[in-house]
Structure formats: structure tokens, C-alpha cells
Amino acid sequence: MAFKPADKIQDLQYFGEYGGVNPSISDSSTYTFLSAKTMFDTFEGNAEGCYLYSRHSTPSNLYLGQALAAMEGTETANVAATGMGAITPAILQLCKAGEHIVSSRTIYGGTYAFLKNFAPRLNIETSFVDITKLDEVEAAITKNTKILYCETVSNPLLEIADIEALSKIAKKHNLQLMVDNTFSPLSISPAKLGADVVLHSLTKFINGSSDTMGGVACGSQEFIDSLRNVNDGANMLLGPAMDSLRASSILKNLRTLHIRIKQHSTNALFLAEKFEKDGLRTVYPGLKSHSGHELFKKMMNKEYGFGGMLTVDVGSLDKANELMELMQERNLGYLAVSLGFYKTLFSAPGSSTSSEISEEEQKEMGLSDGLIRFSIGLDNDIERTYTMMRECMVEVGVL
Ligand SMILES: Cc1ncc(COP(=O)(O)O)c(C=O)c1O
């Protein structure tokens, strides 16, 4: 039967302390115990329903974690203060010094920089591969490999990873498949396709109001418990804990995610089709011309569409900058990094979110200077938006 992530979220009922329709916010960093024995058991991880200290977990964070686990179809989840605060501890929990990671080369610049520049300081090496070439992925695996890492829809090139096929490779070689699903919440459910750990930057679509940061790792109870272990849990010891006030606000925004994703997807598909017809080099997984279109269709939860992200290549960085400045002036969106906001956001990833990747490597992976990444907003009249964007494109000479 089809997996229905929005129904899973809808079915979760949480009441507040006084019968409130939202769960109460746990406004405490530490918690009292009625007996010393219970405190000891909690430290040992054996006291269900007891809270210890807010770096470990809080009622508000657990509510949000449960909701995200329900959305992704995993046993449980652990929220963190940022996406990177979820990603880096999850990687470090699964990989020790001397071990190895095989990662897609087209991933968020921060994750790439962590694997390329930071993890080697801990003697963890990464081989970067073209994730769409499964033979290349398998060939990069060594006897020390522990993790296969990718993004469902990659940032910023929007390449689609074949999660089922990658999961088979991971199982064959006893690796953990970690998938960052930030670009495709609800649309694709990686755990249902065999991913072991599903990661998100909640900062993006899931929160959707560009007012806070957040991250989550969704996975098995055993893995999530290990992240929180007081003796050797990466989240507990590195300390990227989310604040309860933020967890409660993200949970409220999660309740409307399905409506927002449908609108982001409808608008992005409309613009991508128009831009492509106008002759612009447009990349959007919903277009038939996209090399991962059929694969996305095969993996997707149909009703949510192909997501809100698209790219257009306007030839040069100068043209890209000129166009983005003009679009901002006309109030069509903001020249800003990040994604998943009600308003359209655009940036040139080569010189911003992927600037951690060297120019030479950018060229090799097909990330050109003139590429503009759009996170399409929730505009009610997307035809009007298109007409105005087209005018800007004509004015700067892109069309
Ligand atoms: C795909 C992806 N993963 C992870 C991150 C990192 O998340 P955060 O900025 O919340 O730490 C980002 C941020 O841009 C992203 O785009």
C-alpha cells in the first residue's frame, strides 16, 4: 500500500498540559527526579518517560522528533539545532578513525566541506562519486567503508539518487545508507526505499518560514539511542541541541507542510515548463528532459509533486547577478541562500552555497557560473509571476 506521510503527521495527537490543542512547551533545561534510583536509571538510558537534561532530550523535542519519524516512516528520530548539527554527529556516530565514506559529489556545500576538509582531521576519508553511476559507487567501496551518503535530490544540481538501488549496494557491503532528504520532504520517503538514516535541514521546507534553524536524523531506535548515549553519543557529547521553544514552533509549521509542498511543486512545475519553452536551460525533476525524471516518478509519493527547486543557466555569473538583482527589485523574490520559504529565493550556487567546492571540481560536476538556483515560493498567481520574471529576463538580455 502507498505510504501516506501527511496522514501519519495528521494522525498524531498531542495535547497541552491544560487540555491545550498544542503540546505544552518544556521550558526547562533540567528536570527533577522523585528518587535517586530513577535518576541513575535515566542516565543509563533505562527510564522511559523521564527527562534528564535538555541537551539529551526534552518533551518538546521528542514530540517534534516523533512527528518527523512518522513522516519518514522510521522508528524514531533525534532533532538538532541545525541541519549540520544533525548531519555531522550522525556521520561521526557511524564512522571512526581509519574508516571510509562513499559520498555523492553533488551535495550541500557544507556537508561536502565537512567530509572533504574536516573529517580527514579525524582520519575519516571520503571518496566522492557520481551518485547516478551505480558501478562507480560500488567500485569506490573499500573494506573500510561504513557509510554511503547522498541527497535524494542533490543540491544544487538536482540529480536524483536511486535510493532502492543504493540500498541494495549498501546492504551487500554492510554499509549504512544515509540520505539527506531536505529538498524532497513528503515527495520522497527514502526510508521506505531502504535508507537507514534520513536527514533533514528543518531550516528549509519543513519549517518553511525562514525564522529558525533545525535539523533531524531519522532512523532506528538503536541508532537514535546511540546518538543520545551519555557516554559516547555524538549528539549528547558534541551538543547541537535544539531549543524547546523552536521545536514547538517547527512542529506547528510541520502541520501545514503538505499544503505548502503541493503549492511549491505546482508553481515550480509551471515556471520550469515555461522557462524551458522559452529556450532557457532549465533543470527541474518534473520536466521530461530531466535525466532523473522517470526515477523520481518511480520513487515519489505522487500527490506532492516534484518539489519547489529548479535551476536555470543564464550563461554567466554577471548575467545571473544582473537578473537576480532586477527580480529582487521587482519584488519577485529575494536574493538569498536557503530554500523553502513562502517567497521565492534565488542565488548563484557557484559563488555562494557551493563555494566550498573548488572551481575545478564545480566544472567537473557541471556546476556552471551562470547557474541560478530558485526555491519557488507559494505565489497564488504564478502566471503573473512568470510574466514579470520573463520581463526581467528580456530586460537583461537573457531572453
Ligand atoms: C541539502 C541540505 N542539507 C543540509 C543543509 C544544512 O542545513 P543547516 O543550514 O540547517 O545547518 C543544507 C543547507 O543549506 C542543505 O541545503
PDB file of C-alpha atoms in Angstrom, residues 33 51 64 110 228 236 250 269 307 328 340 342 350 352 363 392:
ATOM      1  CA  PHE A  33      13.550  13.166  39.978  1.00  0.00           C
ATOM      2  CA  TYR A  51      13.853  13.557  31.335  1.00  0.00           C
ATOM      3  CA  LEU A  64       8.858  17.003  17.011  1.00  0.00           C
ATOM      4  CA  GLY A 110      28.671  22.463   3.977  1.00  0.00           C
ATOM      5  CA  ARG A 228      21.991  10.332  22.672  1.00  0.00           C
ATOM      6  CA  MET A 236      24.926  14.250  23.548  1.00  0.00           C
ATOM      7  CA  ILE A 250       8.603  23.875  13.951  1.00  0.00           C
ATOM      8  CA  LEU A 269       6.486  22.932 -12.464  1.00  0.00           C
ATOM      9  CA  GLY A 307       9.307  19.851  -5.292  1.00  0.00           C
ATOM     10  CA  GLN A 328      14.539  41.351  -6.363  1.00  0.00           C
ATOM     11  CA  GLY A 340      11.552  26.502   1.329  1.00  0.00           C
ATOM     12  CA  TYR A 342       6.833  31.400   1.157  1.00  0.00           C
ATOM     13  CA  GLY A 350      28.765  28.525  -7.657  1.00  0.00           C
ATOM     14  CA  SER A 352      27.528  31.034  -2.602  1.00  0.00           C
ATOM     15  CA  LYS A 363      33.290  22.439 -13.587  1.00  0.00           C
ATOM     16  CA  CYS A 392      13.201  40.828 -16.286  1.00  0.00           C
TER      17      CYS A 392
END
